[in-house]
CSV table of C-alpha atoms in Angstrom, one decimal:
chain,number,residue,atom,x,y,z
E,1,UNK,CA,21.9,-10.1,16.6
E,2,UNK,CA,18.3,-10.8,17.7
E,3,UNK,CA,16.1,-12.9,15.4
E,4,UNK,CA,12.7,-14.5,15.2
E,5,UNK,CA,12.2,-17.6,12.7
E,6,UNK,CA,8.9,-18.5,11.5
E,7,UNK,CA,9.5,-21.8,9.6
E,8,UNK,CA,6.1,-22.1,7.6
E,9,UNK,CA,5.7,-19.3,4.9
E,10,UNK,CA,2.2,-20.8,4.1
E,11,UNK,CA,0.0,-22.7,6.2
E,12,UNK,CA,-3.5,-23.9,4.9
E,13,UNK,CA,-6.2,-25.2,7.2
E,14,UNK,CA,-10.1,-26.0,7.0
E,15,UNK,CA,-12.5,-23.8,8.5
E,16,UNK,CA,-13.0,-25.2,12.0
E,17,UNK,CA,-9.9,-26.9,12.5
E,18,UNK,CA,-7.3,-26.1,15.0
E,19,UNK,CA,-4.1,-23.9,14.1
E,20,UNK,CA,-0.7,-23.9,15.3
E,21,UNK,CA,1.8,-21.1,13.9
E,22,UNK,CA,5.3,-21.7,14.9
E,23,UNK,CA,7.9,-19.1,16.0
E,24,UNK,CA,11.4,-19.7,17.3
E,25,UNK,CA,13.4,-16.7,18.7
E,26,UNK,CA,17.2,-16.3,19.4
E,27,UNK,CA,18.2,-16.5,23.0
E,28,UNK,CA,17.8,-13.6,25.4
E,29,UNK,CA,17.5,-12.9,29.1
E,30,UNK,CA,14.1,-11.5,28.7
E,31,UNK,CA,12.4,-12.5,25.5
E,32,UNK,CA,9.6,-9.8,24.8
E,33,UNK,CA,7.5,-11.7,22.3
E,34,UNK,CA,4.6,-10.6,20.2
E,35,UNK,CA,2.4,-11.9,17.9
E,36,UNK,CA,0.7,-9.6,15.3
E,37,UNK,CA,-1.9,-10.1,12.2
E,38,UNK,CA,-2.1,-8.2,9.3
E,39,UNK,CA,-4.9,-8.2,7.0
E,40,UNK,CA,-4.4,-7.2,3.1
E,41,UNK,CA,-3.8,-3.3,2.7
E,42,UNK,CA,-3.9,-2.8,6.6
E,43,UNK,CA,-1.4,-2.2,9.3
E,44,UNK,CA,-0.5,-4.8,11.9
E,45,UNK,CA,-2.8,-5.4,15.0
E,46,UNK,CA,-1.3,-7.1,18.0
E,47,UNK,CA,-2.8,-10.4,19.0
E,48,UNK,CA,-0.9,-11.1,22.1
E,49,UNK,CA,2.3,-10.8,24.0
E,50,UNK,CA,4.7,-12.4,26.5
E,51,UNK,CA,7.5,-11.3,28.6
E,52,UNK,CA,7.0,-13.0,32.0
E,53,UNK,CA,4.8,-15.1,34.0
E,54,UNK,CA,2.3,-17.6,32.9
E,55,UNK,CA,3.8,-19.3,30.0
E,56,UNK,CA,0.1,-19.8,28.2
E,57,UNK,CA,-1.2,-16.2,27.3
E,58,UNK,CA,-4.4,-15.4,25.9
E,59,UNK,CA,-5.0,-13.0,23.3
E,60,UNK,CA,-7.9,-11.3,21.1
E,61,UNK,CA,-9.9,-13.2,18.5
E,62,UNK,CA,-9.6,-16.6,20.5
E,63,UNK,CA,-5.9,-16.9,19.8
E,64,UNK,CA,-3.4,-18.2,22.5
E,65,UNK,CA,0.4,-18.8,22.6
E,66,UNK,CA,2.8,-20.8,24.7
E,67,UNK,CA,6.1,-19.5,25.7
E,68,UNK,CA,8.7,-22.8,25.8
E,69,UNK,CA,12.0,-21.4,27.1
E,70,UNK,CA,13.8,-24.8,26.6
E,71,UNK,CA,12.6,-24.8,22.9
E,72,UNK,CA,13.0,-21.2,22.5
E,73,UNK,CA,9.7,-21.2,20.8
E,74,UNK,CA,6.6,-19.1,21.0
E,75,UNK,CA,3.9,-20.8,18.9
E,76,UNK,CA,0.5,-19.5,18.2
E,77,UNK,CA,-2.8,-21.5,18.4
E,78,UNK,CA,-6.5,-21.4,18.0
E,79,UNK,CA,-8.8,-24.3,18.5
E,80,UNK,CA,-11.2,-23.7,15.6
E,81,UNK,CA,-10.3,-21.3,12.9
E,82,UNK,CA,-12.8,-19.0,11.1
E,83,UNK,CA,-12.6,-17.9,7.5
E,84,UNK,CA,-12.2,-14.4,8.7
E,85,UNK,CA,-8.7,-15.6,10.3
E,86,UNK,CA,-6.9,-15.9,6.8
E,87,UNK,CA,-4.3,-13.2,7.0
E,88,UNK,CA,-0.5,-12.7,7.5
E,89,UNK,CA,0.9,-13.5,11.0
E,90,UNK,CA,3.9,-12.1,12.3
E,91,UNK,CA,5.8,-13.1,15.3
E,92,UNK,CA,8.2,-10.6,16.8
E,93,UNK,CA,10.8,-10.1,19.5
E,94,UNK,CA,10.6,-6.4,20.6
E,95,UNK,CA,10.6,-4.3,17.4
E,96,UNK,CA,12.0,-7.1,14.9
E,97,UNK,CA,9.8,-9.3,13.1
E,98,UNK,CA,9.8,-12.6,11.6
E,99,UNK,CA,9.3,-13.5,8.0
E,100,UNK,CA,5.6,-14.2,8.4
E,101,UNK,CA,3.3,-17.1,8.0
E,102,UNK,CA,0.3,-16.7,5.4
E,103,UNK,CA,-2.8,-18.6,6.5
E,104,UNK,CA,-5.3,-19.9,4.1
E,105,UNK,CA,-8.6,-21.1,5.1
E,106,UNK,CA,-10.5,-23.8,3.1
E,107,UNK,CA,-14.3,-23.7,3.2
V,1,UNK,CA,-10.3,2.1,13.9
V,2,UNK,CA,-6.5,2.8,14.3
V,3,UNK,CA,-5.1,5.0,16.8
V,4,UNK,CA,-2.2,5.8,14.7
V,5,UNK,CA,-3.1,8.0,11.5
V,6,UNK,CA,-1.1,8.0,8.6
V,7,UNK,CA,-1.6,10.2,5.7
V,8,UNK,CA,-1.7,10.1,2.5
V,9,UNK,CA,-3.2,6.5,2.1
V,10,UNK,CA,-1.8,6.3,-1.4
V,11,UNK,CA,0.9,8.3,-3.0
V,12,UNK,CA,2.4,8.1,-6.7
V,13,UNK,CA,5.4,10.3,-7.2
V,14,UNK,CA,8.0,10.6,-9.9
V,15,UNK,CA,11.8,10.1,-9.2
V,16,UNK,CA,12.4,13.8,-9.1
V,17,UNK,CA,9.6,14.7,-6.7
V,18,UNK,CA,9.9,15.7,-3.2
V,19,UNK,CA,7.1,14.5,-1.0
V,20,UNK,CA,6.2,13.8,2.7
V,21,UNK,CA,4.5,11.0,4.6
V,22,UNK,CA,2.8,11.8,7.9
V,23,UNK,CA,2.0,10.0,10.9
V,24,UNK,CA,0.1,11.2,14.4
V,25,UNK,CA,-0.9,9.5,17.2
V,26,UNK,CA,-2.3,10.9,20.5
V,27,UNK,CA,-1.7,7.8,23.0
V,28,UNK,CA,1.0,9.7,24.8
V,29,UNK,CA,3.4,7.3,23.3
V,30,UNK,CA,7.0,8.6,23.4
V,31,UNK,CA,8.5,6.1,20.8
V,32,UNK,CA,7.7,6.3,17.1
V,33,UNK,CA,9.1,4.1,14.2
V,34,UNK,CA,9.1,3.8,10.5
V,35,UNK,CA,8.9,0.6,8.8
V,36,UNK,CA,9.0,-0.2,5.0
V,37,UNK,CA,7.1,-3.5,3.8
V,38,UNK,CA,7.4,-4.8,0.5
V,39,UNK,CA,4.8,-7.1,-0.8
V,40,UNK,CA,4.8,-10.6,0.9
V,41,UNK,CA,7.6,-9.5,3.0
V,42,UNK,CA,7.8,-8.5,7.0
V,43,UNK,CA,7.9,-4.9,7.8
V,44,UNK,CA,11.7,-3.8,7.9
V,45,UNK,CA,12.7,-1.2,10.5
V,46,UNK,CA,13.8,2.0,9.2
V,47,UNK,CA,14.0,4.5,11.9
V,48,UNK,CA,13.2,4.7,15.7
V,49,UNK,CA,12.6,8.0,17.8
V,50,UNK,CA,12.6,8.1,21.4
V,51,UNK,CA,11.6,11.2,23.0
V,52,UNK,CA,11.4,13.0,19.7
V,53,UNK,CA,15.3,12.1,19.1
V,54,UNK,CA,16.3,9.8,16.4
V,55,UNK,CA,17.7,6.8,18.2
V,56,UNK,CA,17.9,4.0,15.6
V,57,UNK,CA,18.6,4.5,11.8
V,58,UNK,CA,19.0,1.0,10.2
V,59,UNK,CA,21.4,2.3,7.5
V,60,UNK,CA,18.5,3.7,5.5
V,61,UNK,CA,19.5,5.9,2.2
V,62,UNK,CA,19.7,9.6,2.6
V,63,UNK,CA,16.9,10.0,0.2
V,64,UNK,CA,14.6,9.1,3.2
V,65,UNK,CA,14.7,11.7,5.8
V,66,UNK,CA,12.7,11.4,8.9
V,67,UNK,CA,11.7,14.1,11.3
V,68,UNK,CA,9.7,14.2,14.6
V,69,UNK,CA,8.7,17.9,15.2
V,70,UNK,CA,6.9,16.7,18.4
V,71,UNK,CA,5.6,13.9,20.5
V,72,UNK,CA,2.5,13.4,18.7
V,73,UNK,CA,3.8,13.6,14.9
V,74,UNK,CA,6.4,11.8,12.8
V,75,UNK,CA,7.1,12.7,9.1
V,76,UNK,CA,9.0,11.1,6.4
V,77,UNK,CA,10.5,13.2,3.8
V,78,UNK,CA,11.1,11.6,0.3
V,79,UNK,CA,13.4,12.8,-2.3
V,80,UNK,CA,14.9,11.4,-5.5
V,81,UNK,CA,13.4,7.8,-4.8
V,82,UNK,CA,13.8,4.9,-7.0
V,83,UNK,CA,10.9,2.7,-8.2
V,84,UNK,CA,12.2,0.0,-6.1
V,85,UNK,CA,11.4,2.1,-3.2
V,86,UNK,CA,7.7,1.4,-3.8
V,87,UNK,CA,6.2,-0.2,-0.9
V,88,UNK,CA,4.0,0.1,2.1
V,89,UNK,CA,5.4,2.5,4.7
V,90,UNK,CA,4.0,1.8,8.2
V,91,UNK,CA,4.2,4.1,11.1
V,92,UNK,CA,4.2,2.7,14.6
V,93,UNK,CA,4.2,4.1,18.0
V,94,UNK,CA,4.7,2.6,21.7
V,95,UNK,CA,5.4,3.4,25.3
V,96,UNK,CA,8.8,3.9,26.5
V,97,UNK,CA,10.8,3.3,29.7
V,98,UNK,CA,12.6,0.4,31.5
V,99,UNK,CA,9.1,-0.8,33.0
V,100,UNK,CA,7.7,-0.5,29.2
V,101,UNK,CA,9.8,-3.0,27.5
V,102,UNK,CA,6.8,-5.3,27.0
V,103,UNK,CA,4.9,-2.5,25.4
V,104,UNK,CA,3.5,-3.6,21.8
V,105,UNK,CA,3.8,-1.3,18.8
V,106,UNK,CA,0.6,0.2,17.7
V,107,UNK,CA,0.6,0.5,13.7
V,108,UNK,CA,-1.0,2.9,11.4
V,109,UNK,CA,-2.9,1.4,8.2
V,110,UNK,CA,0.3,2.7,6.2
V,111,UNK,CA,0.6,4.7,3.0
V,112,UNK,CA,1.0,2.8,-0.2
V,113,UNK,CA,4.0,4.4,-2.1
V,114,UNK,CA,4.4,4.0,-5.8
V,115,UNK,CA,7.4,5.5,-7.4
V,116,UNK,CA,7.3,5.9,-11.3
């Protein structure tokens, strides 16, 4: 069965610091991969997606992700986080979601 | 503003009640989804409709009954629920087709359901 693993349940970073959230996926011929963000009490919003082409994809809110087939990874990055980035982040393969990583921002 | 509208935003119901959750989208998407999300957990897929036909049922108990009356509407009928069914119920939609497998899900803001 297709699966997505997010190894970190919680991540805490200081405002202005860089961020990397990890995501590993089970092997598939074409890994349709997505990152979504969820603020409390809200639905999920798409940050970015990958299915082919350039392995570094840019998303909204200054996020980017790099697809590495050799490592079965699709990690999300941001060079400098803002307090408003505090939220739950989900990696997904098609319509199946990882367990999520909750991002905390220190002032 | 979300392009997928869910009503009501909050719902409290007793275990003997019958209620319905509603979801509407006008993006022309032909796939619609119901997810259940418990606190601090990821969304769990419940049902998928493709071209108004049920294509996936993730072994959901029969007290949850989905309905897709047309390409813009998706309902979830609830009957004889249990307190453990309390959760955020999310509706989503996406494009369909072999050229659309990279289409993301568009989510509503959900219905917060409490079963007493």
